[in-house]
C-alpha atoms as a PDB file:
ATOM      1  CA  MET A   1      31.364 -98.314  -8.360  1.00  0.00           C
ATOM      2  CA  ALA A   2      31.194 -94.630  -9.158  1.00  0.00           C
ATOM      3  CA  ILE A   3      28.504 -92.378  -7.724  1.00  0.00           C
ATOM      4  CA  GLU A   4      27.342 -90.187 -10.606  1.00  0.00           C
ATOM      5  CA  ARG A   5      24.746 -87.557 -11.353  1.00  0.00           C
ATOM      6  CA  THR A   6      22.673 -87.388 -14.494  1.00  0.00           C
ATOM      7  CA  LEU A   7      19.931 -85.167 -15.854  1.00  0.00           C
ATOM      8  CA  SER A   8      16.417 -86.445 -16.372  1.00  0.00           C
ATOM      9  CA  ILE A   9      13.629 -84.578 -18.117  1.00  0.00           C
ATOM     10  CA  ILE A  10      10.069 -85.820 -17.877  1.00  0.00           C
ATOM     11  CA  LYS A  11       8.703 -84.589 -21.196  1.00  0.00           C
ATOM     12  CA  PRO A  12       5.401 -82.826 -22.011  1.00  0.00           C
ATOM     13  CA  ASP A  13       3.643 -86.004 -23.188  1.00  0.00           C
ATOM     14  CA  ALA A  14       4.191 -87.539 -19.739  1.00  0.00           C
ATOM     15  CA  THR A  15       3.359 -84.449 -17.658  1.00  0.00           C
ATOM     16  CA  ARG A  16       0.172 -83.966 -19.707  1.00  0.00           C
ATOM     17  CA  ARG A  17      -0.902 -87.472 -18.630  1.00  0.00           C
ATOM     18  CA  ASN A  18       0.092 -86.929 -14.955  1.00  0.00           C
ATOM     19  CA  LEU A  19       2.798 -89.620 -15.082  1.00  0.00           C
ATOM     20  CA  THR A  20       5.444 -87.785 -13.036  1.00  0.00           C
ATOM     21  CA  GLY A  21       4.799 -89.838  -9.892  1.00  0.00           C
ATOM     22  CA  LYS A  22       4.795 -93.162 -11.742  1.00  0.00           C
ATOM     23  CA  ILE A  23       8.032 -92.264 -13.553  1.00  0.00           C
ATOM     24  CA  ASN A  24       9.633 -91.107 -10.294  1.00  0.00           C
ATOM     25  CA  ALA A  25       8.639 -94.413  -8.680  1.00  0.00           C
ATOM     26  CA  LEU A  26      10.419 -96.335 -11.468  1.00  0.00           C
ATOM     27  CA  ILE A  27      13.501 -94.130 -11.078  1.00  0.00           C
ATOM     28  CA  GLU A  28      13.629 -94.684  -7.327  1.00  0.00           C
ATOM     29  CA  SER A  29      12.836 -98.404  -7.469  1.00  0.00           C
ATOM     30  CA  GLY A  30      15.675 -98.648 -10.011  1.00  0.00           C
ATOM     31  CA  GLY A  31      18.134 -97.534  -7.355  1.00  0.00           C
ATOM     32  CA  LEU A  32      18.521 -93.839  -8.177  1.00  0.00           C
ATOM     33  CA  ARG A  33      17.847 -90.873  -5.903  1.00  0.00           C
ATOM     34  CA  ILE A  34      16.160 -87.680  -7.090  1.00  0.00           C
ATOM     35  CA  VAL A  35      18.399 -84.994  -5.578  1.00  0.00           C
ATOM     36  CA  ALA A  36      16.917 -81.983  -7.421  1.00  0.00           C
ATOM     37  CA  GLN A  37      13.606 -81.494  -9.193  1.00  0.00           C
ATOM     38  CA  ARG A  38      11.731 -78.576 -10.714  1.00  0.00           C
ATOM     39  CA  ARG A  39       8.671 -78.259 -12.968  1.00  0.00           C
ATOM     40  CA  ILE A  40       9.232 -75.665 -15.686  1.00  0.00           C
ATOM     41  CA  ARG A  41       7.842 -74.491 -18.997  1.00  0.00           C
ATOM     42  CA  MET A  42      10.606 -74.385 -21.612  1.00  0.00           C
ATOM     43  CA  THR A  43      10.667 -71.419 -23.945  1.00  0.00           C
ATOM     44  CA  HIS A  44      11.821 -71.764 -27.552  1.00  0.00           C
ATOM     45  CA  ASP A  45      15.037 -70.020 -26.560  1.00  0.00           C
ATOM     46  CA  ILE A  46      15.727 -72.462 -23.718  1.00  0.00           C
ATOM     47  CA  ALA A  47      14.860 -75.514 -25.832  1.00  0.00           C
ATOM     48  CA  GLY A  48      17.018 -74.239 -28.701  1.00  0.00           C
ATOM     49  CA  LYS A  49      19.999 -73.727 -26.414  1.00  0.00           C
ATOM     50  CA  PHE A  50      19.562 -77.039 -24.612  1.00  0.00           C
ATOM     51  CA  TYR A  51      19.193 -79.051 -27.831  1.00  0.00           C
ATOM     52  CA  GLY A  52      21.700 -76.904 -29.755  1.00  0.00           C
ATOM     53  CA  VAL A  53      23.867 -79.918 -30.581  1.00  0.00           C
ATOM     54  CA  HIS A  54      21.030 -81.058 -32.853  1.00  0.00           C
ATOM     55  CA  ARG A  55      20.559 -77.680 -34.587  1.00  0.00           C
ATOM     56  CA  GLU A  56      21.545 -79.029 -38.033  1.00  0.00           C
ATOM     57  CA  ARG A  57      19.403 -82.174 -37.791  1.00  0.00           C
ATOM     58  CA  SER A  58      16.042 -82.434 -39.520  1.00  0.00           C
ATOM     59  CA  PHE A  59      14.130 -83.039 -36.268  1.00  0.00           C
ATOM     60  CA  PHE A  60      15.510 -79.992 -34.391  1.00  0.00           C
ATOM     61  CA  GLY A  61      12.517 -77.712 -35.036  1.00  0.00           C
ATOM     62  CA  SER A  62       9.881 -80.286 -34.161  1.00  0.00           C
ATOM     63  CA  LEU A  63      11.849 -81.334 -31.055  1.00  0.00           C
ATOM     64  CA  CYS A  64      11.957 -77.749 -29.788  1.00  0.00           C
ATOM     65  CA  GLU A  65       8.240 -77.266 -30.543  1.00  0.00           C
ATOM     66  CA  PHE A  66       7.390 -80.455 -28.694  1.00  0.00           C
ATOM     67  CA  MET A  67       9.500 -79.602 -25.651  1.00  0.00           C
ATOM     68  CA  CYS A  68       7.726 -76.209 -25.427  1.00  0.00           C
ATOM     69  CA  SER A  69       4.250 -77.723 -25.814  1.00  0.00           C
ATOM     70  CA  GLY A  70       3.706 -78.203 -22.091  1.00  0.00           C
ATOM     71  CA  PRO A  71       5.450 -78.319 -18.742  1.00  0.00           C
ATOM     72  CA  VAL A  72       8.447 -80.572 -18.173  1.00  0.00           C
ATOM     73  CA  VAL A  73      10.052 -81.814 -14.973  1.00  0.00           C
ATOM     74  CA  VAL A  74      13.826 -81.404 -14.897  1.00  0.00           C
ATOM     75  CA  GLN A  75      15.650 -83.552 -12.364  1.00  0.00           C
ATOM     76  CA  VAL A  76      19.077 -84.503 -11.148  1.00  0.00           C
ATOM     77  CA  LEU A  77      19.422 -88.192 -10.402  1.00  0.00           C
ATOM     78  CA  GLU A  78      22.226 -89.639  -8.313  1.00  0.00           C
ATOM     79  CA  GLY A  79      23.493 -93.145  -7.734  1.00  0.00           C
ATOM     80  CA  GLU A  80      26.013 -95.784  -8.686  1.00  0.00           C
ATOM     81  CA  ASN A  81      26.660 -95.545 -12.426  1.00  0.00           C
ATOM     82  CA  ALA A  82      23.618 -93.263 -12.649  1.00  0.00           C
ATOM     83  CA  ILE A  83      24.044 -92.396 -16.336  1.00  0.00           C
ATOM     84  CA  LEU A  84      23.990 -96.000 -17.557  1.00  0.00           C
ATOM     85  CA  ARG A  85      21.454 -97.057 -14.936  1.00  0.00           C
ATOM     86  CA  TYR A  86      18.989 -94.344 -15.928  1.00  0.00           C
ATOM     87  CA  ARG A  87      19.393 -95.208 -19.601  1.00  0.00           C
ATOM     88  CA  GLU A  88      18.455 -98.796 -18.701  1.00  0.00           C
ATOM     89  CA  ILE A  89      15.431 -97.594 -16.710  1.00  0.00           C
ATOM     90  CA  MET A  90      14.327 -95.334 -19.612  1.00  0.00           C
ATOM     91  CA  GLY A  91      14.575 -98.006 -22.309  1.00  0.00           C
ATOM     92  CA  ALA A  92      15.348 -97.572 -26.003  1.00  0.00           C
ATOM     93  CA  THR A  93      14.550 -94.237 -27.660  1.00  0.00           C
ATOM     94  CA  ASN A  94      12.096 -95.986 -29.962  1.00  0.00           C
ATOM     95  CA  PRO A  95       9.439 -97.376 -27.619  1.00  0.00           C
ATOM     96  CA  ALA A  96       8.854-100.287 -30.019  1.00  0.00           C
ATOM     97  CA  ASN A  97      12.386-101.442 -29.133  1.00  0.00           C
ATOM     98  CA  ALA A  98      12.207-100.676 -25.398  1.00  0.00           C
ATOM     99  CA  ALA A  99      12.453-103.582 -22.976  1.00  0.00           C
ATOM    100  CA  PRO A 100       9.311-104.463 -21.006  1.00  0.00           C
ATOM    101  CA  GLY A 101       9.059-102.603 -17.713  1.00  0.00           C
ATOM    102  CA  THR A 102      11.081 -99.585 -18.880  1.00  0.00           C
ATOM    103  CA  ILE A 103       9.640 -96.082 -18.792  1.00  0.00           C
ATOM    104  CA  ARG A 104       9.424 -95.831 -22.576  1.00  0.00           C
ATOM    105  CA  ALA A 105       7.884 -99.288 -23.016  1.00  0.00           C
ATOM    106  CA  GLN A 106       5.183 -98.371 -20.511  1.00  0.00           C
ATOM    107  CA  PHE A 107       4.495 -94.720 -21.282  1.00  0.00           C
ATOM    108  CA  ALA A 108       5.987 -93.447 -24.573  1.00  0.00           C
ATOM    109  CA  GLU A 109       3.624 -92.393 -27.339  1.00  0.00           C
ATOM    110  CA  SER A 110       6.234 -92.212 -30.136  1.00  0.00           C
ATOM    111  CA  ILE A 111       9.952 -91.819 -30.782  1.00  0.00           C
ATOM    112  CA  GLU A 112       9.691 -88.064 -30.115  1.00  0.00           C
ATOM    113  CA  ALA A 113       7.013 -88.198 -27.426  1.00  0.00           C
ATOM    114  CA  ASN A 114       8.941 -90.856 -25.524  1.00  0.00           C
ATOM    115  CA  SER A 115       8.215 -89.456 -22.050  1.00  0.00           C
ATOM    116  CA  VAL A 116      11.786 -88.916 -20.795  1.00  0.00           C
ATOM    117  CA  HIS A 117      15.237 -87.598 -21.641  1.00  0.00           C
ATOM    118  CA  GLY A 118      18.459 -88.720 -19.982  1.00  0.00           C
ATOM    119  CA  SER A 119      22.084 -87.722 -20.380  1.00  0.00           C
ATOM    120  CA  ASP A 120      24.177 -90.094 -22.495  1.00  0.00           C
ATOM    121  CA  SER A 121      27.699 -89.502 -21.139  1.00  0.00           C
ATOM    122  CA  PRO A 122      29.472 -88.089 -18.081  1.00  0.00           C
ATOM    123  CA  GLU A 123      30.440 -84.957 -20.047  1.00  0.00           C
ATOM    124  CA  ASN A 124      26.881 -84.354 -21.274  1.00  0.00           C
ATOM    125  CA  ALA A 125      25.482 -85.084 -17.824  1.00  0.00           C
ATOM    126  CA  ALA A 126      27.669 -82.381 -16.270  1.00  0.00           C
ATOM    127  CA  THR A 127      26.726 -79.886 -18.990  1.00  0.00           C
ATOM    128  CA  GLU A 128      23.012 -80.713 -18.860  1.00  0.00           C
ATOM    129  CA  VAL A 129      22.764 -80.665 -15.060  1.00  0.00           C
ATOM    130  CA  SER A 130      24.468 -77.258 -14.900  1.00  0.00           C
ATOM    131  CA  PHE A 131      22.142 -75.946 -17.645  1.00  0.00           C
ATOM    132  CA  PHE A 132      19.143 -76.252 -15.291  1.00  0.00           C
ATOM    133  CA  PHE A 133      20.616 -76.390 -11.774  1.00  0.00           C
ATOM    134  CA  GLY A 134      23.210 -74.705  -9.613  1.00  0.00           C
ATOM    135  CA  GLU A 135      25.058 -76.649  -6.942  1.00  0.00           C
ATOM    136  CA  VAL A 136      22.888 -75.012  -4.266  1.00  0.00           C
ATOM    137  CA  ASP A 137      19.790 -76.620  -5.882  1.00  0.00           C
ATOM    138  CA  ILE A 138      21.102 -80.167  -5.533  1.00  0.00           C
ATOM    139  CA  VAL A 139      20.444 -81.761  -2.144  1.00  0.00           C
ATOM    140  CA  GLY A 140      22.173 -85.142  -1.798  1.00  0.00           C
END
């Protein structure tokens, strides 16, 4: 199996409720390693650049506002098939459809305030990881 890296963002709704440790515990018990982690406050410029692929979508403005509403924790996760594995650990985007025991089933407040973001492909994972981290920041 392939060892991969993926980006995780613990969103403002989760950091506001002090859920970082509980989410990290689910990530680690799911077989992934946190190899880089930083707590930041996104600016509108950073959020706009990061979510630029959604610029033409109706939710772009509210997404950027939400992501700037409080601190986030950006992370690099590593493990076998990390991208797919983390998506399983996160659960469905809509928490009403998320499997029991997933991060979103346990902690999400809504589709937008769904506690976590994760990369959806190897290409996006590489782009997203390099958006927030340099190779020197990642300690395997």
